[in-house]
PDB file of C-alpha atoms in Angstrom:
ATOM      1  CA  MET A   1       1.689 -11.669   1.498  1.00  0.00           C
ATOM      2  CA  SER A   2      -0.113 -12.457   4.865  1.00  0.00           C
ATOM      3  CA  ASP A   3       3.043 -14.090   6.180  1.00  0.00           C
ATOM      4  CA  SER A   4       6.586 -13.068   4.906  1.00  0.00           C
ATOM      5  CA  TYR A   5      10.190 -13.732   6.217  1.00  0.00           C
ATOM      6  CA  TYR A   6      11.284 -10.450   4.624  1.00  0.00           C
ATOM      7  CA  TYR A   7      10.540  -6.643   4.436  1.00  0.00           C
ATOM      8  CA  PHE A   8       6.475  -6.745   4.813  1.00  0.00           C
ATOM      9  CA  SER A   9       3.490  -8.817   5.595  1.00  0.00           C
ATOM     10  CA  SER A  10      -0.101  -8.254   6.593  1.00  0.00           C
ATOM     11  CA  LYS A  11       0.491  -9.969   9.950  1.00  0.00           C
ATOM     12  CA  GLN A  12       3.529  -7.852  10.604  1.00  0.00           C
ATOM     13  CA  LEU A  13       1.687  -4.766   9.892  1.00  0.00           C
ATOM     14  CA  GLN A  14      -1.066  -5.670  12.160  1.00  0.00           C
ATOM     15  CA  SER A  15       1.563  -6.253  14.847  1.00  0.00           C
ATOM     16  CA  ASP A  16       3.187  -2.847  14.167  1.00  0.00           C
ATOM     17  CA  LEU A  17      -0.103  -0.976  14.288  1.00  0.00           C
ATOM     18  CA  LEU A  18      -0.882  -2.662  17.640  1.00  0.00           C
ATOM     19  CA  ALA A  19       2.333  -1.860  18.978  1.00  0.00           C
ATOM     20  CA  ALA A  20       2.086   1.892  17.979  1.00  0.00           C
ATOM     21  CA  GLU A  21      -1.316   2.238  19.422  1.00  0.00           C
ATOM     22  CA  ALA A  22       0.101   1.114  22.666  1.00  0.00           C
ATOM     23  CA  ASN A  23       3.194   3.450  22.408  1.00  0.00           C
ATOM     24  CA  PRO A  24       2.593   6.783  24.048  1.00  0.00           C
ATOM     25  CA  GLN A  25       5.334   8.382  22.077  1.00  0.00           C
ATOM     26  CA  ILE A  26       3.302   7.725  18.815  1.00  0.00           C
ATOM     27  CA  SER A  27       0.200   9.885  17.961  1.00  0.00           C
ATOM     28  CA  CYS A  28      -0.301   9.165  14.226  1.00  0.00           C
ATOM     29  CA  HIS A  29       0.062   6.022  11.833  1.00  0.00           C
ATOM     30  CA  PHE A  30       1.853   7.018   8.549  1.00  0.00           C
ATOM     31  CA  LEU A  31       1.201   4.301   5.872  1.00  0.00           C
ATOM     32  CA  HIS A  32       3.659   4.561   3.062  1.00  0.00           C
ATOM     33  CA  ILE A  33       2.480   2.455   0.116  1.00  0.00           C
ATOM     34  CA  ASN A  34       3.898   1.404  -3.294  1.00  0.00           C
ATOM     35  CA  SER A  35       2.093  -1.801  -4.227  1.00  0.00           C
ATOM     36  CA  PRO A  36       0.218  -3.276  -7.065  1.00  0.00           C
ATOM     37  CA  GLY A  37      -1.762  -5.724  -4.799  1.00  0.00           C
ATOM     38  CA  GLY A  38      -1.080  -8.812  -2.872  1.00  0.00           C
ATOM     39  CA  GLU A  39      -2.706 -11.791  -0.956  1.00  0.00           C
ATOM     40  CA  ALA A  40      -6.310 -11.476  -0.107  1.00  0.00           C
ATOM     41  CA  TRP A  41      -6.155 -13.831   2.910  1.00  0.00           C
ATOM     42  CA  TYR A  42      -5.993 -12.155   6.178  1.00  0.00           C
ATOM     43  CA  LEU A  43      -6.962  -8.793   4.984  1.00  0.00           C
ATOM     44  CA  ASP A  44     -10.235  -8.820   6.789  1.00  0.00           C
ATOM     45  CA  ARG A  45      -8.391  -9.242  10.058  1.00  0.00           C
ATOM     46  CA  LEU A  46      -6.001  -6.421   9.178  1.00  0.00           C
ATOM     47  CA  SER A  47      -8.906  -4.218   8.246  1.00  0.00           C
ATOM     48  CA  GLU A  48     -10.452  -4.862  11.825  1.00  0.00           C
ATOM     49  CA  THR A  49      -7.237  -3.668  13.207  1.00  0.00           C
ATOM     50  CA  LEU A  50      -7.043  -0.658  11.093  1.00  0.00           C
ATOM     51  CA  ARG A  51     -10.657   0.305  11.904  1.00  0.00           C
ATOM     52  CA  SER A  52     -10.082  -0.007  15.660  1.00  0.00           C
ATOM     53  CA  CYS A  53      -7.102   2.331  15.652  1.00  0.00           C
ATOM     54  CA  GLU A  54      -7.787   5.168  17.930  1.00  0.00           C
ATOM     55  CA  LYS A  55      -4.876   7.337  16.691  1.00  0.00           C
ATOM     56  CA  PRO A  56      -5.375   8.951  13.245  1.00  0.00           C
ATOM     57  CA  ILE A  57      -4.089   7.352  10.005  1.00  0.00           C
ATOM     58  CA  LEU A  58      -2.541   9.111   7.063  1.00  0.00           C
ATOM     59  CA  THR A  59      -1.984   7.141   3.785  1.00  0.00           C
ATOM     60  CA  PHE A  60       0.695   8.307   1.224  1.00  0.00           C
ATOM     61  CA  TYR A  61       1.401   6.301  -1.824  1.00  0.00           C
ATOM     62  CA  GLU A  62       3.649   6.665  -4.667  1.00  0.00           C
ATOM     63  CA  GLN A  63       3.537   5.031  -8.112  1.00  0.00           C
ATOM     64  CA  MET A  64       0.870   2.480  -7.086  1.00  0.00           C
ATOM     65  CA  CYS A  65      -1.765   1.906  -4.451  1.00  0.00           C
ATOM     66  CA  CYS A  66      -3.783  -0.882  -6.002  1.00  0.00           C
ATOM     67  CA  SER A  67      -5.786  -3.919  -5.041  1.00  0.00           C
ATOM     68  CA  ALA A  68      -4.722  -5.120  -1.696  1.00  0.00           C
ATOM     69  CA  GLY A  69      -2.612  -2.051  -1.211  1.00  0.00           C
ATOM     70  CA  TYR A  70      -5.759   0.157  -1.316  1.00  0.00           C
ATOM     71  CA  TYR A  71      -7.555  -2.444   0.824  1.00  0.00           C
ATOM     72  CA  ILE A  72      -5.009  -1.291   3.459  1.00  0.00           C
ATOM     73  CA  GLY A  73      -4.672   2.410   2.406  1.00  0.00           C
ATOM     74  CA  CYS A  74      -8.296   3.183   2.276  1.00  0.00           C
ATOM     75  CA  HIS A  75      -8.489   3.265   6.073  1.00  0.00           C
ATOM     76  CA  GLY A  76      -6.493   6.448   6.163  1.00  0.00           C
ATOM     77  CA  GLN A  77      -8.639   9.392   7.242  1.00  0.00           C
ATOM     78  CA  ARG A  78      -6.510  11.351   4.597  1.00  0.00           C
ATOM     79  CA  ILE A  79      -5.135   9.561   1.419  1.00  0.00           C
ATOM     80  CA  TYR A  80      -2.450  11.509  -0.856  1.00  0.00           C
ATOM     81  CA  ALA A  81      -0.459  10.581  -3.840  1.00  0.00           C
ATOM     82  CA  MET A  82       3.017  11.695  -4.402  1.00  0.00           C
ATOM     83  CA  THR A  83       2.644  12.679  -7.957  1.00  0.00           C
ATOM     84  CA  GLN A  84      -0.175  13.294 -10.646  1.00  0.00           C
ATOM     85  CA  ASN A  85       0.803  10.107 -12.308  1.00  0.00           C
ATOM     86  CA  ASP A  86       0.501   7.687  -9.536  1.00  0.00           C
ATOM     87  CA  TYR A  87      -2.031   4.698 -10.036  1.00  0.00           C
ATOM     88  CA  VAL A  88      -4.647   3.987  -7.529  1.00  0.00           C
ATOM     89  CA  GLY A  89      -7.715   1.713  -7.516  1.00  0.00           C
ATOM     90  CA  CYS A  90      -7.832  -1.861  -9.071  1.00  0.00           C
ATOM     91  CA  ILE A  91     -10.534  -2.625  -6.515  1.00  0.00           C
ATOM     92  CA  GLY A  92     -11.380  -6.120  -7.375  1.00  0.00           C
ATOM     93  CA  THR A  93     -10.531  -9.859  -6.740  1.00  0.00           C
ATOM     94  CA  MET A  94      -8.782 -12.210  -9.021  1.00  0.00           C
ATOM     95  CA  CYS A  95      -6.809 -15.459  -9.183  1.00  0.00           C
ATOM     96  CA  SER A  96      -4.089 -16.428 -11.632  1.00  0.00           C
ATOM     97  CA  PHE A  97      -1.342 -19.115 -11.815  1.00  0.00           C
ATOM     98  CA  TYR A  98       0.451 -21.318 -14.441  1.00  0.00           C
ATOM     99  CA  ASP A  99      -0.368 -24.836 -15.169  1.00  0.00           C
ATOM    100  CA  PHE A 100       2.754 -26.821 -15.981  1.00  0.00           C
ATOM    101  CA  GLU A 101       1.375 -30.237 -16.148  1.00  0.00           C
ATOM    102  CA  GLU A 102       1.365 -30.461 -20.024  1.00  0.00           C
ATOM    103  CA  TYR A 103       4.950 -29.332 -19.857  1.00  0.00           C
ATOM    104  CA  PHE A 104       5.973 -31.833 -17.209  1.00  0.00           C
ATOM    105  CA  ALA A 105       4.159 -34.596 -19.325  1.00  0.00           C
ATOM    106  CA  LYS A 106       6.543 -33.761 -22.140  1.00  0.00           C
ATOM    107  CA  LEU A 107       9.384 -34.158 -19.932  1.00  0.00           C
ATOM    108  CA  GLY A 108       8.148 -37.611 -19.093  1.00  0.00           C
ATOM    109  CA  ILE A 109       6.852 -36.646 -15.639  1.00  0.00           C
ATOM    110  CA  LYS A 110       3.467 -38.138 -14.895  1.00  0.00           C
ATOM    111  CA  LYS A 111       1.128 -36.983 -12.416  1.00  0.00           C
ATOM    112  CA  VAL A 112      -0.543 -39.761 -10.227  1.00  0.00           C
ATOM    113  CA  GLU A 113      -3.537 -39.144  -8.297  1.00  0.00           C
ATOM    114  CA  ALA A 114      -6.174 -41.133  -6.502  1.00  0.00           C
ATOM    115  CA  LYS A 115      -9.121 -40.160  -4.181  1.00  0.00           C
ATOM    116  CA  ALA A 116     -11.124 -42.047  -1.727  1.00  0.00           C
ATOM    117  CA  THR A 117     -14.476 -43.305  -2.819  1.00  0.00           C
ATOM    118  CA  ASN A 118     -16.434 -40.776  -0.682  1.00  0.00           C
ATOM    119  CA  SER A 119     -13.884 -37.944  -1.372  1.00  0.00           C
ATOM    120  CA  ASP A 120     -15.152 -37.080  -5.009  1.00  0.00           C
ATOM    121  CA  LEU A 121     -15.416 -33.320  -4.140  1.00  0.00           C
ATOM    122  CA  LYS A 122     -12.018 -33.147  -2.725  1.00  0.00           C
ATOM    123  CA  ASN A 123     -10.156 -30.308  -4.630  1.00  0.00           C
ATOM    124  CA  LYS A 124     -12.813 -30.452  -7.379  1.00  0.00           C
ATOM    125  CA  VAL A 125     -13.151 -26.713  -7.363  1.00  0.00           C
ATOM    126  CA  PHE A 126      -9.689 -26.322  -8.269  1.00  0.00           C
ATOM    127  CA  ASP A 127      -9.486 -29.125 -10.734  1.00  0.00           C
ATOM    128  CA  ASP A 128     -12.448 -27.644 -12.377  1.00  0.00           C
ATOM    129  CA  LEU A 129     -10.669 -24.207 -12.574  1.00  0.00           C
ATOM    130  CA  ARG A 130      -7.508 -25.632 -13.949  1.00  0.00           C
ATOM    131  CA  GLN A 131      -9.657 -27.332 -16.916  1.00  0.00           C
ATOM    132  CA  GLY A 132     -11.313 -23.951 -17.566  1.00  0.00           C
ATOM    133  CA  LYS A 133     -14.580 -24.402 -15.898  1.00  0.00           C
ATOM    134  CA  ASP A 134     -14.316 -21.592 -13.295  1.00  0.00           C
ATOM    135  CA  GLU A 135     -17.976 -21.048 -12.392  1.00  0.00           C
ATOM    136  CA  GLN A 136     -17.809 -22.527  -8.948  1.00  0.00           C
ATOM    137  CA  PHE A 137     -14.518 -21.019  -7.921  1.00  0.00           C
ATOM    138  CA  VAL A 138     -15.701 -17.526  -8.943  1.00  0.00           C
ATOM    139  CA  LYS A 139     -19.085 -17.807  -7.095  1.00  0.00           C
ATOM    140  CA  ASN A 140     -17.831 -19.537  -3.919  1.00  0.00           C
ATOM    141  CA  ILE A 141     -14.347 -18.108  -3.496  1.00  0.00           C
ATOM    142  CA  LEU A 142     -13.710 -15.126  -5.540  1.00  0.00           C
ATOM    143  CA  ASP A 143     -17.263 -13.346  -5.174  1.00  0.00           C
ATOM    144  CA  PRO A 144     -17.474 -13.423  -1.456  1.00  0.00           C
ATOM    145  CA  MET A 145     -13.934 -12.071  -1.092  1.00  0.00           C
ATOM    146  CA  ASN A 146     -14.912  -9.276  -3.520  1.00  0.00           C
ATOM    147  CA  VAL A 147     -18.007  -8.344  -1.417  1.00  0.00           C
ATOM    148  CA  GLN A 148     -15.801  -7.893   1.614  1.00  0.00           C
ATOM    149  CA  PHE A 149     -13.399  -5.872  -0.333  1.00  0.00           C
ATOM    150  CA  LEU A 150     -16.152  -3.520  -1.730  1.00  0.00           C
ATOM    151  CA  ASP A 151     -17.885  -3.214   1.704  1.00  0.00           C
ATOM    152  CA  GLU A 152     -14.586  -2.266   3.288  1.00  0.00           C
ATOM    153  CA  VAL A 153     -13.607   0.514   0.743  1.00  0.00           C
ATOM    154  CA  ARG A 154     -17.148   1.854   0.941  1.00  0.00           C
ATOM    155  CA  SER A 155     -17.318   2.010   4.669  1.00  0.00           C
ATOM    156  CA  GLN A 156     -14.045   4.076   4.597  1.00  0.00           C
ATOM    157  CA  ARG A 157     -14.599   6.253   1.516  1.00  0.00           C
ATOM    158  CA  SER A 158     -17.937   8.191   1.719  1.00  0.00           C
ATOM    159  CA  LYS A 159     -17.886   9.124  -2.196  1.00  0.00           C
ATOM    160  CA  LEU A 160     -17.444   5.376  -3.044  1.00  0.00           C
ATOM    161  CA  ALA A 161     -20.306   4.493  -0.806  1.00  0.00           C
ATOM    162  CA  ASP A 162     -22.767   6.579  -3.047  1.00  0.00           C
ATOM    163  CA  LEU A 163     -21.682   5.120  -6.343  1.00  0.00           C
ATOM    164  CA  PRO A 164     -23.751   2.472  -8.151  1.00  0.00           C
ATOM    165  CA  ASP A 165     -22.485  -1.136  -8.247  1.00  0.00           C
ATOM    166  CA  ASP A 166     -21.596  -1.040 -11.833  1.00  0.00           C
ATOM    167  CA  ALA A 167     -19.346   2.066 -11.462  1.00  0.00           C
ATOM    168  CA  PRO A 168     -15.896   1.304 -13.085  1.00  0.00           C
ATOM    169  CA  VAL A 169     -14.014   2.067  -9.879  1.00  0.00           C
ATOM    170  CA  LEU A 170     -15.917  -0.701  -8.234  1.00  0.00           C
ATOM    171  CA  ARG A 171     -15.111  -3.006 -11.088  1.00  0.00           C
ATOM    172  CA  GLY A 172     -11.310  -3.124 -10.934  1.00  0.00           C
ATOM    173  CA  GLU A 173     -10.528   0.043 -13.059  1.00  0.00           C
ATOM    174  CA  THR A 174      -7.380   2.011 -11.989  1.00  0.00           C
ATOM    175  CA  PHE A 175      -6.872   5.906 -12.164  1.00  0.00           C
ATOM    176  CA  TYR A 176      -4.412   8.492 -12.156  1.00  0.00           C
ATOM    177  CA  THR A 177      -4.521  11.066  -9.263  1.00  0.00           C
ATOM    178  CA  SER A 178      -6.675  13.860 -10.863  1.00  0.00           C
ATOM    179  CA  GLN A 179      -9.375  11.352 -11.675  1.00  0.00           C
ATOM    180  CA  ALA A 180      -8.934   9.445  -8.272  1.00  0.00           C
ATOM    181  CA  VAL A 181      -9.463  12.825  -6.472  1.00  0.00           C
ATOM    182  CA  GLU A 182     -12.879  13.242  -8.276  1.00  0.00           C
ATOM    183  CA  LEU A 183     -13.999   9.826  -7.565  1.00  0.00           C
ATOM    184  CA  GLY A 184     -13.061  10.125  -3.868  1.00  0.00           C
ATOM    185  CA  LEU A 185     -10.393   7.377  -4.167  1.00  0.00           C
ATOM    186  CA  THR A 186      -7.739   9.856  -2.813  1.00  0.00           C
ATOM    187  CA  ASP A 187      -7.576  13.432  -1.256  1.00  0.00           C
ATOM    188  CA  GLY A 188      -5.000  14.945  -3.208  1.00  0.00           C
ATOM    189  CA  CYS A 189      -1.324  15.150  -4.155  1.00  0.00           C
ATOM    190  CA  LYS A 190       1.553  16.026  -1.793  1.00  0.00           C
ATOM    191  CA  THR A 191       5.269  15.476  -1.304  1.00  0.00           C
ATOM    192  CA  MET A 192       6.639  13.286   1.264  1.00  0.00           C
ATOM    193  CA  VAL A 193       7.588  16.230   3.483  1.00  0.00           C
ATOM    194  CA  GLU A 194       4.202  17.794   3.002  1.00  0.00           C
ATOM    195  CA  ALA A 195       2.488  14.406   3.944  1.00  0.00           C
ATOM    196  CA  ILE A 196       4.751  13.893   7.070  1.00  0.00           C
ATOM    197  CA  ALA A 197       3.846  17.527   8.344  1.00  0.00           C
ATOM    198  CA  GLU A 198       0.182  16.822   8.047  1.00  0.00           C
ATOM    199  CA  ALA A 199       0.470  13.503   9.995  1.00  0.00           C
ATOM    200  CA  SER A 200       2.407  15.411  12.659  1.00  0.00           C
ATOM    201  CA  THR A 201      -0.268  17.918  12.767  1.00  0.00           C
ATOM    202  CA  MET A 202      -2.964  15.097  12.923  1.00  0.00           C
ATOM    203  CA  GLY A 203      -1.086  13.556  15.683  1.00  0.00           C
ATOM    204  CA  ARG A 204      -0.782  16.894  17.742  1.00  0.00           C
ATOM    205  CA  GLU A 205      -4.566  17.419  17.320  1.00  0.00           C
ATOM    206  CA  TYR A 206      -5.154  13.872  18.524  1.00  0.00           C
ATOM    207  CA  ASN A 207      -2.978  14.589  21.524  1.00  0.00           C
ATOM    208  CA  GLU A 208      -4.622  17.790  22.421  1.00  0.00           C
ATOM    209  CA  ALA A 209      -8.195  16.208  22.245  1.00  0.00           C
ATOM    210  CA  LYS A 210      -7.021  13.296  24.327  1.00  0.00           C
ATOM    211  CA  GLN A 211      -5.693  15.715  27.006  1.00  0.00           C
ATOM    212  CA  LEU A 212      -8.858  17.824  26.830  1.00  0.00           C
ATOM    213  CA  LYS A 213     -11.038  14.708  27.449  1.00  0.00           C
ATOM    214  CA  THR A 214      -8.801  13.509  30.312  1.00  0.00           C
ATOM    215  CA  ALA A 215      -9.071  17.028  31.976  1.00  0.00           C
ATOM    216  CA  ILE A 216     -12.838  16.969  31.523  1.00  0.00           C
ATOM    217  CA  TYR A 217     -13.136  13.610  32.947  1.00  0.00           C
ATOM    218  CA  ASN A 218     -11.130  14.586  36.031  1.00  0.00           C
ATOM    219  CA  ILE A 219     -13.213  17.477  36.812  1.00  0.00           C
TER     220      ILE A 219
END
């Protein structure tokens, strides 16, 4: 979720990233992901923050790194799965919900609604969706969000940038690790210890490069 009162949220991750960027004791961001997806809203802002990070990012996922999880994880300079049987991908945008009106009506609970004369379009796109007419909802809401999603992953993963628009990986398909490596979704398979060791190396190289730049500027 974008906001959450427990465990994790997109806004909290953004706040943590900014704090870590400002902390001289931290030299690398380690993203540990196990997610089937989540809320689309605010991911564009979170992605801006991830792209702006000067410190390196390593993404390590287990079981699933799908949809919104991959939206976040694709910003790792290196992306690793824990096992050969982890799922990654599901790059796409969707909406689903349950309509309880018929059930409530059977219970005798009647929905009453009135709109001002000049408010005929108020909530119309959602009313149409509930009635099975999803064309406007897909065109005006889902499609633009999906374009943002695809643009983001293509900008972060060079192999995906070269694929045609109708490639299955860009249409929501999900893959196990070996296929994901071939497609460029991920860079391989490592244990948690190996991934942390590589993140440590990335952080050390970042610090050394930063110190070298500082020394050159001070000459």
